[in-house]
């Protein structure tokens, strides 16, 4: 299902974003 794929993709993006945030301080 396309929607299911999009949700999983968003989850991965959120994880990557949180990783980047924890790496460098928030501007």
mmCIF file with all atom_site columns, N, CA and C in Angstrom:
data_model
loop_
_atom_site.group_PDB
_atom_site.id
_atom_site.type_symbol
_atom_site.label_atom_id
_atom_site.label_alt_id
_atom_site.label_comp_id
_atom_site.label_asym_id
_atom_site.label_entity_id
_atom_site.label_seq_id
_atom_site.pdbx_PDB_ins_code
_atom_site.Cartn_x
_atom_site.Cartn_y
_atom_site.Cartn_z
_atom_site.occupancy
_atom_site.B_iso_or_equiv
_atom_site.pdbx_formal_charge
_atom_site.auth_seq_id
_atom_site.auth_comp_id
_atom_site.auth_asym_id
_atom_site.auth_atom_id
_atom_site.pdbx_PDB_model_num
ATOM 1  N N  . UNK A 1 1  ? 0.850  -1.203 0.000  1.00 0.00 ? 1  UNK A N  1
ATOM 2  C CA . UNK A 1 1  ? 0.000  0.000  0.000  1.00 0.00 ? 1  UNK A CA 1
ATOM 3  C C  . UNK A 1 1  ? 0.882  1.248  0.000  1.00 0.00 ? 1  UNK A C  1
ATOM 4  N N  . UNK A 1 2  ? 0.505  2.235  -0.765 1.00 0.00 ? 2  UNK A N  1
ATOM 5  C CA . UNK A 1 2  ? 1.309  3.462  -0.881 1.00 0.00 ? 2  UNK A CA 1
ATOM 6  C C  . UNK A 1 2  ? 1.329  4.240  0.442  1.00 0.00 ? 2  UNK A C  1
ATOM 7  N N  . UNK A 1 3  ? 0.162  4.336  1.079  1.00 0.00 ? 3  UNK A N  1
ATOM 8  C CA . UNK A 1 3  ? 0.094  5.093  2.331  1.00 0.00 ? 3  UNK A CA 1
ATOM 9  C C  . UNK A 1 3  ? 0.974  4.436  3.394  1.00 0.00 ? 3  UNK A C  1
ATOM 10 N N  . UNK A 1 4  ? 0.923  3.107  3.453  1.00 0.00 ? 4  UNK A N  1
ATOM 11 C CA . UNK A 1 4  ? 1.736  2.387  4.448  1.00 0.00 ? 4  UNK A CA 1
ATOM 12 C C  . UNK A 1 4  ? 3.208  2.690  4.216  1.00 0.00 ? 4  UNK A C  1
ATOM 13 N N  . UNK A 1 5  ? 3.606  2.697  2.951  1.00 0.00 ? 5  UNK A N  1
ATOM 14 C CA . UNK A 1 5  ? 4.996  2.971  2.601  1.00 0.00 ? 5  UNK A CA 1
ATOM 15 C C  . UNK A 1 5  ? 5.367  4.384  3.059  1.00 0.00 ? 5  UNK A C  1
ATOM 16 N N  . UNK A 1 6  ? 4.498  5.328  2.783  1.00 0.00 ? 6  UNK A N  1
ATOM 17 C CA . UNK A 1 6  ? 4.763  6.710  3.164  1.00 0.00 ? 6  UNK A CA 1
ATOM 18 C C  . UNK A 1 6  ? 4.924  6.834  4.675  1.00 0.00 ? 6  UNK A C  1
ATOM 19 N N  . UNK A 1 7  ? 4.110  6.118  5.425  1.00 0.00 ? 7  UNK A N  1
ATOM 20 C CA . UNK A 1 7  ? 4.197  6.200  6.885  1.00 0.00 ? 7  UNK A CA 1
ATOM 21 C C  . UNK A 1 7  ? 5.539  5.648  7.360  1.00 0.00 ? 7  UNK A C  1
ATOM 22 N N  . UNK A 1 8  ? 5.940  4.520  6.825  1.00 0.00 ? 8  UNK A N  1
ATOM 23 C CA . UNK A 1 8  ? 7.210  3.910  7.223  1.00 0.00 ? 8  UNK A CA 1
ATOM 24 C C  . UNK A 1 8  ? 8.353  4.856  6.864  1.00 0.00 ? 8  UNK A C  1
ATOM 25 N N  . UNK A 1 9  ? 8.265  5.458  5.671  1.00 0.00 ? 9  UNK A N  1
ATOM 26 C CA . UNK A 1 9  ? 9.311  6.385  5.236  1.00 0.00 ? 9  UNK A CA 1
ATOM 27 C C  . UNK A 1 9  ? 9.392  7.570  6.195  1.00 0.00 ? 9  UNK A C  1
ATOM 28 N N  . UNK A 1 10 ? 8.220  8.070  6.604  1.00 0.00 ? 10 UNK A N  1
ATOM 29 C CA . UNK A 1 10 ? 8.206  9.220  7.530  1.00 0.00 ? 10 UNK A CA 1
ATOM 30 C C  . UNK A 1 10 ? 8.841  8.825  8.854  1.00 0.00 ? 10 UNK A C  1
ATOM 31 N N  . UNK A 1 11 ? 8.582  7.608  9.298  1.00 0.00 ? 11 UNK A N  1
ATOM 32 C CA . UNK A 1 11 ? 9.169  7.155  10.571 1.00 0.00 ? 11 UNK A CA 1
ATOM 33 C C  . UNK A 1 11 ? 10.690 7.174  10.476 1.00 0.00 ? 11 UNK A C  1
ATOM 34 N N  . UNK A 1 12 ? 11.212 6.681  9.344  1.00 0.00 ? 12 UNK A N  1
ATOM 35 C CA . UNK A 1 12 ? 12.669 6.646  9.155  1.00 0.00 ? 12 UNK A CA 1
ATOM 36 C C  . UNK A 1 12 ? 13.223 8.067  9.136  1.00 0.00 ? 12 UNK A C  1
ATOM 37 N N  . UNK A 1 13 ? 12.539 8.944  8.419  1.00 0.00 ? 13 UNK A N  1
ATOM 38 C CA . UNK A 1 13 ? 13.001 10.340 8.335  1.00 0.00 ? 13 UNK A CA 1
ATOM 39 C C  . UNK A 1 13 ? 13.025 10.965 9.726  1.00 0.00 ? 13 UNK A C  1
ATOM 40 N N  . UNK A 1 14 ? 11.980 10.704 10.497 1.00 0.00 ? 14 UNK A N  1
ATOM 41 C CA . UNK A 1 14 ? 11.919 11.276 11.851 1.00 0.00 ? 14 UNK A CA 1
ATOM 42 C C  . UNK A 1 14 ? 13.085 10.770 12.685 1.00 0.00 ? 14 UNK A C  1
ATOM 43 N N  . UNK A 1 15 ? 13.407 9.491  12.550 1.00 0.00 ? 15 UNK A N  1
ATOM 44 C CA . UNK A 1 15 ? 14.532 8.925  13.311 1.00 0.00 ? 15 UNK A CA 1
ATOM 45 C C  . UNK A 1 15 ? 15.833 9.607  12.900 1.00 0.00 ? 15 UNK A C  1
ATOM 46 N N  . UNK A 1 16 ? 16.018 9.761  11.584 1.00 0.00 ? 16 UNK A N  1
ATOM 47 C CA . UNK A 1 16 ? 17.247 10.403 11.101 1.00 0.00 ? 16 UNK A CA 1
ATOM 48 C C  . UNK A 1 16 ? 17.313 11.835 11.607 1.00 0.00 ? 16 UNK A C  1
ATOM 49 N N  . UNK A 1 17 ? 16.192 12.523 11.569 1.00 0.00 ? 17 UNK A N  1
ATOM 50 C CA . UNK A 1 17 ? 16.167 13.924 12.016 1.00 0.00 ? 17 UNK A CA 1
ATOM 51 C C  . UNK A 1 17 ? 16.523 14.015 13.500 1.00 0.00 ? 17 UNK A C  1
ATOM 52 N N  . UNK A 1 18 ? 15.950 13.145 14.306 1.00 0.00 ? 18 UNK A N  1
ATOM 53 C CA . UNK A 1 18 ? 16.232 13.175 15.741 1.00 0.00 ? 18 UNK A CA 1
ATOM 54 C C  . UNK A 1 18 ? 17.711 12.869 15.980 1.00 0.00 ? 18 UNK A C  1
ATOM 55 N N  . UNK A 1 19 ? 18.276 11.998 15.154 1.00 0.00 ? 19 UNK A N  1
ATOM 56 C CA . UNK A 1 19 ? 19.712 11.668 15.290 1.00 0.00 ? 19 UNK A CA 1
ATOM 57 C C  . UNK A 1 19 ? 20.551 12.911 15.001 1.00 0.00 ? 19 UNK A C  1
ATOM 58 N N  . UNK A 1 20 ? 20.209 13.607 13.913 1.00 0.00 ? 20 UNK A N  1
ATOM 59 C CA . UNK A 1 20 ? 20.967 14.798 13.526 1.00 0.00 ? 20 UNK A CA 1
ATOM 60 C C  . UNK A 1 20 ? 20.835 15.859 14.620 1.00 0.00 ? 20 UNK A C  1
ATOM 61 N N  . UNK A 1 21 ? 19.647 15.983 15.197 1.00 0.00 ? 21 UNK A N  1
ATOM 62 C CA . UNK A 1 21 ? 19.430 16.995 16.232 1.00 0.00 ? 21 UNK A CA 1
ATOM 63 C C  . UNK A 1 21 ? 20.280 16.686 17.458 1.00 0.00 ? 21 UNK A C  1
ATOM 64 N N  . UNK A 1 22 ? 20.349 15.421 17.827 1.00 0.00 ? 22 UNK A N  1
ATOM 65 C CA . UNK A 1 22 ? 21.118 15.056 19.023 1.00 0.00 ? 22 UNK A CA 1
ATOM 66 C C  . UNK A 1 22 ? 22.616 15.232 18.748 1.00 0.00 ? 22 UNK A C  1
ATOM 67 N N  . UNK A 1 23 ? 23.011 15.123 17.473 1.00 0.00 ? 23 UNK A N  1
ATOM 68 C CA . UNK A 1 23 ? 24.430 15.276 17.120 1.00 0.00 ? 23 UNK A CA 1
ATOM 69 C C  . UNK A 1 23 ? 24.864 16.737 17.256 1.00 0.00 ? 23 UNK A C  1
ATOM 70 N N  . UNK A 1 24 ? 24.094 17.629 16.623 1.00 0.00 ? 24 UNK A N  1
ATOM 71 C CA . UNK A 1 24 ? 24.474 19.048 16.683 1.00 0.00 ? 24 UNK A CA 1
ATOM 72 C C  . UNK A 1 24 ? 23.409 19.836 17.434 1.00 0.00 ? 24 UNK A C  1
ATOM 73 N N  . UNK A 1 25 ? 23.808 20.882 18.163 1.00 0.00 ? 25 UNK A N  1
ATOM 74 C CA . UNK A 1 25 ? 22.853 21.686 18.940 1.00 0.00 ? 25 UNK A CA 1
ATOM 75 C C  . UNK A 1 25 ? 21.836 22.376 18.048 1.00 0.00 ? 25 UNK A C  1
ATOM 76 N N  . UNK A 1 26 ? 20.655 22.622 18.605 1.00 0.00 ? 26 UNK A N  1
ATOM 77 C CA . UNK A 1 26 ? 19.599 23.275 17.824 1.00 0.00 ? 26 UNK A CA 1
ATOM 78 C C  . UNK A 1 26 ? 19.935 24.746 17.627 1.00 0.00 ? 26 UNK A C  1
ATOM 79 N N  . UNK A 1 27 ? 19.768 25.244 16.414 1.00 0.00 ? 27 UNK A N  1
ATOM 80 C CA . UNK A 1 27 ? 20.111 26.637 16.128 1.00 0.00 ? 27 UNK A CA 1
ATOM 81 C C  . UNK A 1 27 ? 19.095 27.571 16.788 1.00 0.00 ? 27 UNK A C  1
#
